[in-house]
mmCIF file of C-alpha atoms and ligand atoms in Angstrom:
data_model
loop_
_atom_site.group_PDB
_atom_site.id
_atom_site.type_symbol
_atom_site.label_atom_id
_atom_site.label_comp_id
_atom_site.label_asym_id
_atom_site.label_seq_id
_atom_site.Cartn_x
_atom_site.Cartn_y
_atom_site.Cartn_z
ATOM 1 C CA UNK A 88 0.000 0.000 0.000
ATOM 2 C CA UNK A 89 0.601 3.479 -0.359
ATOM 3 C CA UNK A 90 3.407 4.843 2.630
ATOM 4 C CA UNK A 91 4.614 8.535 2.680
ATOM 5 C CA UNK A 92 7.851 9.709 1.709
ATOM 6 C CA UNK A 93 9.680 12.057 4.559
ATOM 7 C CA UNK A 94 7.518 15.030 3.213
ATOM 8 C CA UNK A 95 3.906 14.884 3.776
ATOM 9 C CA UNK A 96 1.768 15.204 0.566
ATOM 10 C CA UNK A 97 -1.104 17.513 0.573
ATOM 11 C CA UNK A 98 -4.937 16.819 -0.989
ATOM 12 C CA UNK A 99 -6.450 13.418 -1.910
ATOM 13 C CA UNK A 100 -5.180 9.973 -2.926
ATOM 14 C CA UNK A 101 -7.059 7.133 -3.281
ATOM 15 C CA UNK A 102 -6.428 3.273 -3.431
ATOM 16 C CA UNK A 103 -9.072 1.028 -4.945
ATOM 17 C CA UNK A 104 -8.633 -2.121 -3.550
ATOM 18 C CA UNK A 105 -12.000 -3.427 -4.257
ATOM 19 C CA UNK A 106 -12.484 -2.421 -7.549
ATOM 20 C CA UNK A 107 -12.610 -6.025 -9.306
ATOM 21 C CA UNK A 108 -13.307 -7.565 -6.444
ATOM 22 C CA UNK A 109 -16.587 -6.577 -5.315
ATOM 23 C CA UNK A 110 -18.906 -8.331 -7.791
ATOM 24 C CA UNK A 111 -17.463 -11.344 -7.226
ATOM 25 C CA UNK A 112 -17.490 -11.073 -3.152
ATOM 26 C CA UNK A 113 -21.411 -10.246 -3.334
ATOM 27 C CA UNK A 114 -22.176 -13.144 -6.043
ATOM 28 C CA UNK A 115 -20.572 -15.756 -3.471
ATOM 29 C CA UNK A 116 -22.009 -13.899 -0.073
ATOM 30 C CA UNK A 117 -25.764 -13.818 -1.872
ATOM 31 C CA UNK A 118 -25.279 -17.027 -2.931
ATOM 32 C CA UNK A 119 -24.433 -19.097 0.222
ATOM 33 C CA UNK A 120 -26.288 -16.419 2.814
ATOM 34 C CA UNK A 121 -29.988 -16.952 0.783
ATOM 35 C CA UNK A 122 -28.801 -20.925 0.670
ATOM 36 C CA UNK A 123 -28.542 -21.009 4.607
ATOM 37 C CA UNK A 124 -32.138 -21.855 6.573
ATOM 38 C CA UNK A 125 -31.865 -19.006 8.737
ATOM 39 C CA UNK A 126 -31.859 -16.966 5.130
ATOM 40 C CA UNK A 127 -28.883 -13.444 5.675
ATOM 41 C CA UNK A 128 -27.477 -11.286 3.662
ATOM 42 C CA UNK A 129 -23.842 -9.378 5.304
ATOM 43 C CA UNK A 130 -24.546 -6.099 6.399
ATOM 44 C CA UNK A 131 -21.655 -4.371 4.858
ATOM 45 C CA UNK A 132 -23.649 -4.721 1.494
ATOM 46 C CA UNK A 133 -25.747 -1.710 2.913
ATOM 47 C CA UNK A 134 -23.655 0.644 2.089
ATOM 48 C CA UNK A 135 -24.027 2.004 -1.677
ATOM 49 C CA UNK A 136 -24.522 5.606 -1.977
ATOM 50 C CA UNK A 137 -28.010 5.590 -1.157
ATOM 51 C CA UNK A 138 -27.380 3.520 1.520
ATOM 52 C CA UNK A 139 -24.497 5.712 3.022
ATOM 53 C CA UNK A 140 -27.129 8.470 2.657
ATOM 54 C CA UNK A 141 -29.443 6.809 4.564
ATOM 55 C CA UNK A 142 -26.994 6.008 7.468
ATOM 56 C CA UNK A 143 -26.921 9.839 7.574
ATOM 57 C CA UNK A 144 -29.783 10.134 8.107
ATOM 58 C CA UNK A 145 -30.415 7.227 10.837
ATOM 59 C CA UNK A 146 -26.965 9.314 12.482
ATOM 60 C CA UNK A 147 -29.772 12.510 12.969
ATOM 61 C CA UNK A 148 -32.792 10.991 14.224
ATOM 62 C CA UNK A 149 -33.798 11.595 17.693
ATOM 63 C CA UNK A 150 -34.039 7.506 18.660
ATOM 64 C CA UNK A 151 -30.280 6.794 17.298
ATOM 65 C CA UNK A 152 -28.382 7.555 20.317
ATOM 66 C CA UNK A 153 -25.062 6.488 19.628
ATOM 67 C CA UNK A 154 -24.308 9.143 17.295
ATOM 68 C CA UNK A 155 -24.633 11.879 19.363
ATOM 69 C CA UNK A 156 -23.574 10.567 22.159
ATOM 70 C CA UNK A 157 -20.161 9.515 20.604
ATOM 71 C CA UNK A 158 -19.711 12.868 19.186
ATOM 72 C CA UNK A 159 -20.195 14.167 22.949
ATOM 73 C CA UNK A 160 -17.323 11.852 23.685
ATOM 74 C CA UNK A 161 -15.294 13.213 21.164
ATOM 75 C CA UNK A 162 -15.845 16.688 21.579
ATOM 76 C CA UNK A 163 -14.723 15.992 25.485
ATOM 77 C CA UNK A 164 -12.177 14.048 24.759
ATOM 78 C CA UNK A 165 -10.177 14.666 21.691
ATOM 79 C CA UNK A 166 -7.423 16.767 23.112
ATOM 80 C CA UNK A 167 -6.590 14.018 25.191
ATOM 81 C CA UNK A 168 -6.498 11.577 22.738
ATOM 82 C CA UNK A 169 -4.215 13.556 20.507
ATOM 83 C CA UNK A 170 -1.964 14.484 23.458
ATOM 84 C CA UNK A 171 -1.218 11.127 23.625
ATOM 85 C CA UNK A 172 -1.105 10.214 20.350
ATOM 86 C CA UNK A 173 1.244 13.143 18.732
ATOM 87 C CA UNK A 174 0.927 12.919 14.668
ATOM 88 C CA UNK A 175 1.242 10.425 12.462
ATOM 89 C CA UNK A 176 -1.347 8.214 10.309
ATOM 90 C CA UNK A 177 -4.875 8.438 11.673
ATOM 91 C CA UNK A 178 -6.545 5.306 10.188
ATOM 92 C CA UNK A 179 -10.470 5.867 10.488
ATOM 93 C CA UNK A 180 -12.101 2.020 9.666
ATOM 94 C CA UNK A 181 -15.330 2.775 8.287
ATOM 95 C CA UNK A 182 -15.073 5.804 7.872
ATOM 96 C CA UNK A 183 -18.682 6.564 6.211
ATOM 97 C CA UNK A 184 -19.064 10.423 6.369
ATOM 98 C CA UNK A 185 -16.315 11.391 8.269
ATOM 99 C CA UNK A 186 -18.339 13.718 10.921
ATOM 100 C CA UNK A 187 -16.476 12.532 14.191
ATOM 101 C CA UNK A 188 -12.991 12.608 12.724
ATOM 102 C CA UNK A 189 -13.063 16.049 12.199
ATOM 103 C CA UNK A 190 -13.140 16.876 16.760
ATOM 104 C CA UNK A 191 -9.921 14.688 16.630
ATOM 105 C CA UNK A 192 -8.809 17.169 13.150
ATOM 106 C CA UNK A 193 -9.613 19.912 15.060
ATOM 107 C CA UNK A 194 -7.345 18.714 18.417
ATOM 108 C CA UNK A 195 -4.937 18.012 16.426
ATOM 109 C CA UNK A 196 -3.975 21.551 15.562
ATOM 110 C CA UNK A 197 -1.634 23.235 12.544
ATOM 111 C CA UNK A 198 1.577 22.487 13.684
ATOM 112 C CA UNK A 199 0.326 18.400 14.261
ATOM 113 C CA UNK A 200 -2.044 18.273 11.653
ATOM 114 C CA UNK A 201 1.038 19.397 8.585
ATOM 115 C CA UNK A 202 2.760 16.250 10.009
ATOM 116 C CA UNK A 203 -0.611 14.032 10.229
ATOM 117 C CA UNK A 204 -2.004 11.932 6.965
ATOM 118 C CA UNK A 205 -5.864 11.046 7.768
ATOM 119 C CA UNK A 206 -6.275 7.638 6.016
ATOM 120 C CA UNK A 207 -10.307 6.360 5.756
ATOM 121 C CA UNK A 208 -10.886 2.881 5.026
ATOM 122 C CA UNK A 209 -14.505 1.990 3.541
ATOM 123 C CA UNK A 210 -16.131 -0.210 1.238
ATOM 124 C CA UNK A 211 -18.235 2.949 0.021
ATOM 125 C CA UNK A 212 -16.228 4.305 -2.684
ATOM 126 C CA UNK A 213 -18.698 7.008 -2.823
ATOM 127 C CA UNK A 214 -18.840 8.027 0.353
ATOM 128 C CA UNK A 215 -14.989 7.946 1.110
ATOM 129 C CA UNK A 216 -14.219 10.315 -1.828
ATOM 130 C CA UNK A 217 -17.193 12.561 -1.186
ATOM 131 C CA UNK A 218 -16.145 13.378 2.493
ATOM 132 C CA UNK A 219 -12.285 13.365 1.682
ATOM 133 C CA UNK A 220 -13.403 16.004 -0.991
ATOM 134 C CA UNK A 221 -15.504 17.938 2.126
ATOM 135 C CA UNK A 222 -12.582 17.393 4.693
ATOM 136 C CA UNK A 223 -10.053 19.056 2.289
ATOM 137 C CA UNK A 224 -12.276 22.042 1.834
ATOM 138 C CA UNK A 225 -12.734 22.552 5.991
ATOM 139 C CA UNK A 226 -8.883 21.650 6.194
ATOM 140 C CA UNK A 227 -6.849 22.848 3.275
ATOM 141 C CA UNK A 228 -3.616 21.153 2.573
ATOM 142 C CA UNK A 229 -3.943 18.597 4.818
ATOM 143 C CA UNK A 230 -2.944 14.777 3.568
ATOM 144 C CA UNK A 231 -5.898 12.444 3.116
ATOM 145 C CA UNK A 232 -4.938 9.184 1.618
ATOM 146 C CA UNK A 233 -8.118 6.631 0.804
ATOM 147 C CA UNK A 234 -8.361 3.296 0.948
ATOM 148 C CA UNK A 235 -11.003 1.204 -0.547
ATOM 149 C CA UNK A 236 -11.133 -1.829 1.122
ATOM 150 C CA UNK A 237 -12.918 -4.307 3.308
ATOM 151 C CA UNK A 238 -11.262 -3.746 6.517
ATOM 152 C CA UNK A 239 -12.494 -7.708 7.399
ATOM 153 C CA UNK A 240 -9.876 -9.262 4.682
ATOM 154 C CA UNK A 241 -7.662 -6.026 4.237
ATOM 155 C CA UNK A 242 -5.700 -4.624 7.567
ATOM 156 C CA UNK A 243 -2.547 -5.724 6.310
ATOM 157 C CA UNK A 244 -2.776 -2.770 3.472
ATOM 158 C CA UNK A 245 -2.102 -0.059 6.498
ATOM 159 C CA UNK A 246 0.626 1.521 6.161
ATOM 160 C CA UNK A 247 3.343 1.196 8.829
ATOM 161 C CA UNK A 248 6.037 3.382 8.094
ATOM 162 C CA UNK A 249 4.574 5.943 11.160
ATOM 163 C CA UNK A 250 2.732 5.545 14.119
ATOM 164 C CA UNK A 251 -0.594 5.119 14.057
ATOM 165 C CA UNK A 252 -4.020 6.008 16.000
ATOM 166 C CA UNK A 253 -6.730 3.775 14.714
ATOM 167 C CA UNK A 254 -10.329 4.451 15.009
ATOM 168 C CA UNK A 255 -13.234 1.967 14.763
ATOM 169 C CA UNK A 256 -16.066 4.081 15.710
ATOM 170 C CA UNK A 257 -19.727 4.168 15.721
ATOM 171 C CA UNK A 258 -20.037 0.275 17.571
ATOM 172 C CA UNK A 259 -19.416 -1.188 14.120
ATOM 173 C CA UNK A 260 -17.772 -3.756 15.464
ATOM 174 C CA UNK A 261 -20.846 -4.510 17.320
ATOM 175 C CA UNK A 262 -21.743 -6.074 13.588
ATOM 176 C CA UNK A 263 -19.419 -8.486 13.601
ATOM 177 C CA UNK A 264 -20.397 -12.034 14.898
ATOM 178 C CA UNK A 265 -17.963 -13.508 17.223
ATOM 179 C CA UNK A 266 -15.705 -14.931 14.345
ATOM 180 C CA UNK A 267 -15.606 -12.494 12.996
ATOM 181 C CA UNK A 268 -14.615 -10.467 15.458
ATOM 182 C CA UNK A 269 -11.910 -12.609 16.993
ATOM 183 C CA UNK A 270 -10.646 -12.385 13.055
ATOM 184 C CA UNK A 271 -10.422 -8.852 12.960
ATOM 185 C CA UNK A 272 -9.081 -8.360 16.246
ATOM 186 C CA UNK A 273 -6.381 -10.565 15.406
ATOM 187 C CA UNK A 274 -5.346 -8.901 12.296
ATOM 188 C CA UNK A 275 -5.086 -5.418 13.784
ATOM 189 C CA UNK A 276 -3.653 -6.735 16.868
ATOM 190 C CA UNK A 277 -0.931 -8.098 14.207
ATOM 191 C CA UNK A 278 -0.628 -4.628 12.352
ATOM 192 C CA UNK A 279 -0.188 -2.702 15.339
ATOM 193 C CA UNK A 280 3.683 -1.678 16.296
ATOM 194 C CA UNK A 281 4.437 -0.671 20.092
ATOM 195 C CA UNK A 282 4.045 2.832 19.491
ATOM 196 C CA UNK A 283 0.410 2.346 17.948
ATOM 197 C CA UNK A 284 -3.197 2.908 19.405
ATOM 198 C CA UNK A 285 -6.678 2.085 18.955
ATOM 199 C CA UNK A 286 -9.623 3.434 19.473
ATOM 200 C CA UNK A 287 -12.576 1.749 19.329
ATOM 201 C CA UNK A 288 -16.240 3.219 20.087
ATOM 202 C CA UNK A 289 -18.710 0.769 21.892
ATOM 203 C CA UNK A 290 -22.435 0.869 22.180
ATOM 204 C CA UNK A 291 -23.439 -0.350 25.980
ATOM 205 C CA UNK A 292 -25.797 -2.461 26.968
ATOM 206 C CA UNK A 293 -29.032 -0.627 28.175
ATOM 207 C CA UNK A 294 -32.455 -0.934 28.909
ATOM 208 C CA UNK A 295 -34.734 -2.841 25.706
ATOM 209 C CA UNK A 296 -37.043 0.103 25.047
ATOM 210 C CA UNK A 297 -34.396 2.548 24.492
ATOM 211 C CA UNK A 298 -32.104 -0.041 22.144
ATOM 212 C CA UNK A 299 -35.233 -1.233 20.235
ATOM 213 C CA UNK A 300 -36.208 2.651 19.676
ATOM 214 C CA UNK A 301 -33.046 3.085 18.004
ATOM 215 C CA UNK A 302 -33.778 0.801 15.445
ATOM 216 C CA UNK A 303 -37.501 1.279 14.765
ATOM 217 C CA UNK A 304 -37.120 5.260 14.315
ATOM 218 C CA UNK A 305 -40.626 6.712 13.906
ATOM 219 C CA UNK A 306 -39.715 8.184 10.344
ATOM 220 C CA UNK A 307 -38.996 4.859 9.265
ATOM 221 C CA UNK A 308 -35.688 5.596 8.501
ATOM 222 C CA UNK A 309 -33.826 2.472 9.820
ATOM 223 C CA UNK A 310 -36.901 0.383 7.717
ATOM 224 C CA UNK A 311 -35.568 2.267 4.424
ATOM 225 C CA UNK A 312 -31.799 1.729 5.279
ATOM 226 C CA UNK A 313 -32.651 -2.165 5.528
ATOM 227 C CA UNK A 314 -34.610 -2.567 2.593
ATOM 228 C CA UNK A 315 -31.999 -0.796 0.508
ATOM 229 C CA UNK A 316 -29.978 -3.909 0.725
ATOM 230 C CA UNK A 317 -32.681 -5.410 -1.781
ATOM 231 C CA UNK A 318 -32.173 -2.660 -3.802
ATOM 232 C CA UNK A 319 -28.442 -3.502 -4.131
ATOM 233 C CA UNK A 320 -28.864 -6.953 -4.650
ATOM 234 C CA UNK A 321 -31.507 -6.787 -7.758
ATOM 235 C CA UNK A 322 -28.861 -3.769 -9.001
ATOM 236 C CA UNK A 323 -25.846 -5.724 -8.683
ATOM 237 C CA UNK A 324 -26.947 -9.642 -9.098
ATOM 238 C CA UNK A 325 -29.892 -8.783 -11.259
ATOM 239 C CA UNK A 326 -32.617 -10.061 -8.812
ATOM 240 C CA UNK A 327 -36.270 -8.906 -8.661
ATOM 241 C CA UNK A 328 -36.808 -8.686 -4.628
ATOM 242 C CA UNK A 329 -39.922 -6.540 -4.382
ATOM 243 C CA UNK A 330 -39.448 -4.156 -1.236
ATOM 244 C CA UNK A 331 -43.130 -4.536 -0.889
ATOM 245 C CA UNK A 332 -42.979 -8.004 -0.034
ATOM 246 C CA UNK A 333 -41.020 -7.615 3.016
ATOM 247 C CA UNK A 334 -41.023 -5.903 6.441
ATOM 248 C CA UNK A 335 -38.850 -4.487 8.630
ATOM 249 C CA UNK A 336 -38.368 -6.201 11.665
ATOM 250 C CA UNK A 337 -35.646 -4.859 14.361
ATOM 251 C CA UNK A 338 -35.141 -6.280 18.026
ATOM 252 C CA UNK A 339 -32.952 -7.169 20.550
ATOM 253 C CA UNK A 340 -32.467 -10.427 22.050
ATOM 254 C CA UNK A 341 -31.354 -9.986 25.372
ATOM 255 C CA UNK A 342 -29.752 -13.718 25.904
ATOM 256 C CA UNK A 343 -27.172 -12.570 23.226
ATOM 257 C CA UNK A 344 -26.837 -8.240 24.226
ATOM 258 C CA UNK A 345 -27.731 -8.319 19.938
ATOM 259 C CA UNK A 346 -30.132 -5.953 18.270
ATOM 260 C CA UNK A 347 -30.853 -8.390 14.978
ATOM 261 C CA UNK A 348 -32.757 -6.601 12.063
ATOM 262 C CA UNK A 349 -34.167 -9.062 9.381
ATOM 263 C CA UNK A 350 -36.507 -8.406 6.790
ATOM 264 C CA UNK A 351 -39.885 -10.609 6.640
ATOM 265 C CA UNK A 352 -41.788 -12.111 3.726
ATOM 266 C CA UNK A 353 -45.464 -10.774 4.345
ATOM 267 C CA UNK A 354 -46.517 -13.372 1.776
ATOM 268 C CA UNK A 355 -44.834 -16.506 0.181
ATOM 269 C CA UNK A 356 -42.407 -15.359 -2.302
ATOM 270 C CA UNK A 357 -40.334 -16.171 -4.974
ATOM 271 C CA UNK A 358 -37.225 -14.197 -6.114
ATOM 272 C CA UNK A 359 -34.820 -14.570 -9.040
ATOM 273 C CA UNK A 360 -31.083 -13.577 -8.931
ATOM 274 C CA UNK A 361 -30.215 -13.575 -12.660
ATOM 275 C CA UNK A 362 -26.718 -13.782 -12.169
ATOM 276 C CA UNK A 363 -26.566 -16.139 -10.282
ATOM 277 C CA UNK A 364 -29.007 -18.625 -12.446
ATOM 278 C CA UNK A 365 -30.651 -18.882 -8.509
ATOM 279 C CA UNK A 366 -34.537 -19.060 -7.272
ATOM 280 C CA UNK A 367 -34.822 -18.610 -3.879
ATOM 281 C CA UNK A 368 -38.568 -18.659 -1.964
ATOM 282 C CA UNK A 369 -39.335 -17.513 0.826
ATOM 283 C CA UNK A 370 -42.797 -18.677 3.030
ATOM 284 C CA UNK A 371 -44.761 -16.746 4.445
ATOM 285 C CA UNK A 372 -43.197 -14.567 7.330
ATOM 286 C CA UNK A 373 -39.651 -16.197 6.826
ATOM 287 C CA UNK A 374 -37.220 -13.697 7.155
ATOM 288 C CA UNK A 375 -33.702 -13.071 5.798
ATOM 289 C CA UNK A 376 -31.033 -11.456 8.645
ATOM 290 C CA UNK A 377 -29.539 -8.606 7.712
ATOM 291 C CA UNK A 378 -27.435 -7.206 10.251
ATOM 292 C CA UNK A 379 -26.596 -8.180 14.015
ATOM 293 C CA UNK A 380 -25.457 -5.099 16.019
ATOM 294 C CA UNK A 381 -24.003 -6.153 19.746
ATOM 295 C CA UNK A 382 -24.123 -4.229 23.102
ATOM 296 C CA UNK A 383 -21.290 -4.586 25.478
ATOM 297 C CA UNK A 384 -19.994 -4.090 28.460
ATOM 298 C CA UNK A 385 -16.539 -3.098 29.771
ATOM 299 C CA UNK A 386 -16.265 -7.151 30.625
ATOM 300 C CA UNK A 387 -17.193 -8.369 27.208
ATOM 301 C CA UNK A 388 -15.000 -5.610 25.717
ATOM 302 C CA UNK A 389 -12.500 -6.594 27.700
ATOM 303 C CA UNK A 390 -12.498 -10.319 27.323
ATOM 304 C CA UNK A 391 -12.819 -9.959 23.777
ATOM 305 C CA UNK A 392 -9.327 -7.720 23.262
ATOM 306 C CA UNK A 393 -7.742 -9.860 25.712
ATOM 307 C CA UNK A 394 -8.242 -12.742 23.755
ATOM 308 C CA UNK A 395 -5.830 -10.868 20.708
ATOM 309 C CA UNK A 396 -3.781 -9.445 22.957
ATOM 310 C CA UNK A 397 -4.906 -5.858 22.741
ATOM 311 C CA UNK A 398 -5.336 -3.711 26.624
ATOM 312 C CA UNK A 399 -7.850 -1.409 27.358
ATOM 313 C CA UNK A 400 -5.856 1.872 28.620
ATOM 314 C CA UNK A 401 -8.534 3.949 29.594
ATOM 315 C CA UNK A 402 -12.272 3.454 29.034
ATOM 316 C CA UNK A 403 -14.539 6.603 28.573
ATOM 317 C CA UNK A 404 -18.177 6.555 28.934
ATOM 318 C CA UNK A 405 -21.276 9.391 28.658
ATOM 319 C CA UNK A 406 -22.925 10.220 32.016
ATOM 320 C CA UNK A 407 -25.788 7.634 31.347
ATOM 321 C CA UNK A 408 -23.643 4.819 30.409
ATOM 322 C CA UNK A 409 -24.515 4.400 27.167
ATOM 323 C CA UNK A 410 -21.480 4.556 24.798
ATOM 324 C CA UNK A 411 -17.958 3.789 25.782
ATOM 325 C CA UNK A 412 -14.325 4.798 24.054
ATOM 326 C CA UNK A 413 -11.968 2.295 24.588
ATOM 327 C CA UNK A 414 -8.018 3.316 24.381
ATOM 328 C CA UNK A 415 -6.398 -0.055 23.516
ATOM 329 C CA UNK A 416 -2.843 -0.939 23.666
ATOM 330 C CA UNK A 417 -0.845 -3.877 21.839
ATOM 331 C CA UNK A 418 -0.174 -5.905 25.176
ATOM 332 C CA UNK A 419 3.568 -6.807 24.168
ATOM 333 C CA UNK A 420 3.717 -2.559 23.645
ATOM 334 C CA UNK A 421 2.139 0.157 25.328
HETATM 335 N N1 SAH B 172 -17.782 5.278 11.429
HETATM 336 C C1 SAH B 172 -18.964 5.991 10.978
HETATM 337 C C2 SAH B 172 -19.823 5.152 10.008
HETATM 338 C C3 SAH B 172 -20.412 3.894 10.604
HETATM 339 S S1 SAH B 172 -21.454 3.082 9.416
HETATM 340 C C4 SAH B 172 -19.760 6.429 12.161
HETATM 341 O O1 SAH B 172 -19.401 6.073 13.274
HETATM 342 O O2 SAH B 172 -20.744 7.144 11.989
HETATM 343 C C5 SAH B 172 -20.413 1.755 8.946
HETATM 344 C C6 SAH B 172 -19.406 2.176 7.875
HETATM 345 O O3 SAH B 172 -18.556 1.066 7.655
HETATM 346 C C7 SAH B 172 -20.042 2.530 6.540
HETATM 347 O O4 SAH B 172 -19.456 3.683 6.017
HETATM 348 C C8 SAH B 172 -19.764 1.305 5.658
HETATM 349 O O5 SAH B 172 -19.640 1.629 4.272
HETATM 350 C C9 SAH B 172 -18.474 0.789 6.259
HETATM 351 N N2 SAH B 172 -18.307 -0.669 6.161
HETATM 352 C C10 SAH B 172 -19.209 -1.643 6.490
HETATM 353 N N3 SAH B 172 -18.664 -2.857 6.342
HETATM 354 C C11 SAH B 172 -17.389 -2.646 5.885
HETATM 355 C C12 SAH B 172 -16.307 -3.508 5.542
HETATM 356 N N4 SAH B 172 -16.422 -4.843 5.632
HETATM 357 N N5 SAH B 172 -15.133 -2.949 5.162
HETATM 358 C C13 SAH B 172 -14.989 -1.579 5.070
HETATM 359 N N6 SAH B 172 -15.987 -0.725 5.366
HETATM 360 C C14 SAH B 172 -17.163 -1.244 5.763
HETATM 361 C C1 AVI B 173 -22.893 0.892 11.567
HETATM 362 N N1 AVI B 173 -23.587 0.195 12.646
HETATM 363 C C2 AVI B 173 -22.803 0.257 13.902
HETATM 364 C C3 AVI B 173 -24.982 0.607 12.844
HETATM 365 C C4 AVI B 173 -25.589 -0.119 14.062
HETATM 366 O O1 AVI B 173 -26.205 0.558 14.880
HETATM 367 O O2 AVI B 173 -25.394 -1.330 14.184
HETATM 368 C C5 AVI B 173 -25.806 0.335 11.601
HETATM 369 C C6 AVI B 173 -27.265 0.570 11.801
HETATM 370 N N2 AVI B 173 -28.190 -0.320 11.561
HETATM 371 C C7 AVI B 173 -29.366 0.202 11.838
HETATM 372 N N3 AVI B 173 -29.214 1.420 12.287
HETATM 373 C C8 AVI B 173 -27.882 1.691 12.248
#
């Protein structure tokens, strides 16, 4: 990948790592998640541009909590974290629309900031070069350096040449299952140097009427968001899913901390995926999962880092309890 030479460039690079790889990685996820009998689809096949719009939106609505209350963290917070961090690379993993890395921008200040390269990692093309393209115009001159990539398969394209802070913000690991999550941990624990640190945002666990609020916004919001996954799927398999013959259905299942959204046939249907020469039916109120979004605690946060031998250095939290920031460590560093 892409590492900087002794003088930092200014304005926008990107790196495409996905580019003719994506079609392929949706043709085998569709295939074998509509194959399974608890029907899924993976959740990072939200995120077109409509989609990335519609997180947005979810990010402003009065019942999505986490946003706002990890932007209060943030806005506390950020000198600290730069203070310890000094300048280097900040890696942002999903980096979506870029609002929240703009308090650590901010912290940062000039003389930091000219020896700082911001580096977002998304799957959204789209997104990633639209918000570099607003984050140049707020901060002129600064480095951004893109990267296009599925941060599940591609940590080892960070660069390591300086130290780096990395962010994972906005609970997304909360959308990993707990392979997957023991996976990624393991690959940034193994692309982290001593000098390196993490920061990773974590929704809490929290009364059931509050989480389930979140994800059944009144506008309907969250319901769109979901069923745009359909919409990607007829664009980019050549299926003819009908949004009209599914619901949204979002709630949390307290024996796991998971908020699980699926969508539900309200009749028996019967969908074909062109490319990939499939029929897939569905009965009657059978439902496929799209996304599985986990509440912790400091314990399970803790247990899971442990486990790839990543330390929790401080751990942040709103007054209510409801979103933490965990500083993490390499355990062999620090
Ligand atoms: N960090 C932002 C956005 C969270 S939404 C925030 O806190 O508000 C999740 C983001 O992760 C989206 O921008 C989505 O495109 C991206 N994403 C989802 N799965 C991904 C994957 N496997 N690899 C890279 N990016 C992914
Ligand atoms: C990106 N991710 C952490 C969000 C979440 O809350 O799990 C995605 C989302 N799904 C529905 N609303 C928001």
């Amino acid at each position: 990948m892409f590492q900087l030479s002794p003088q930092i460039p200014s304005g926008f690079r990107k790196y495409d790592h996905l580019k003719t790889r994506m079609a392929r990685a949706i043709a085998e996820d569709v295939a074998t998640g509509l194959s399974a009998s608890q029907k899924s689809i993976p959740s990072k096949y939200f995120y077109d541009e409509r989609g990335s719009m519609l997180f947005e939106e979810i990010c402003r609505l009065p019942e999505y909590y986490p946003a706002r209350t990890e932007i209060s963290l943030l806005r506390q917070n950020s000198p600290s974290i730069v203070r310890s961090f000094g300048h280097g690379y900040l890696v942002e993993l999903g980096s979506g629309a870029n609002w929240k890395i703009r308090y650590l921008i901010d912290a940062l200040g000039p003389e930091k900031r000219s020896k700082t390269c911001y580096v977002p990692v998304d799957v959204s093309s789209s997104a990633l070069e639209a918000s570099a393209m607003e984050l140049l115009r707020m901060y002129p001159g600064f480095c951004v350096q893109g990267l296009v990539a599925d941060f599940t398969t591609d940590l080892h394209l960070l660069p390591d040449d300086r130290r780096k802070l990395i962010l994972f913000l906005g609970s997304t690991i909360g959308n990993f299952d707990d392979a997957q999550t023991e996976l990624f941990l393991r690959a940034l624990s193994n692309t982290m140097q001593n000098e390196d640190r993490f920061l990773l945002g974590l929704d809490l666990v929290k009364p059931v009427e509050i989480l389930e609020a979140a994800y059944n916004d009144s506008r309907q919001i969250t319901a769109e968001f979901n069923k745009n996954i359909l919409h990607v799927v007829n664009r980019e398999l050549d299926a003819d899913f009908n949004q009209n013959d599914f619901e949204h259905l979002a709630m949390y299942i307290e024996a796991k901390n998971e908020i699980q959204m699926h969508l539900k046939a309200v009749r028996p249907v019967e969908v074909h995926i062109g490319k990939l020469h499939m029929t897939v039916f569905f009965e009657e109120g059978e439902t496929i999962l799209t996304e599985i979004s986990r509440k912790f605690t400091f314990e399970s946060a803790e247990k899971m880092l442990h486990a790839a031998d990543l330390e929790i250095t401080d751990w942040r939290t709103d007054a209510a309890g409801w979103f933490a920031h965990a500083e993490i460590v390499h355990r062999n560093g620090g």
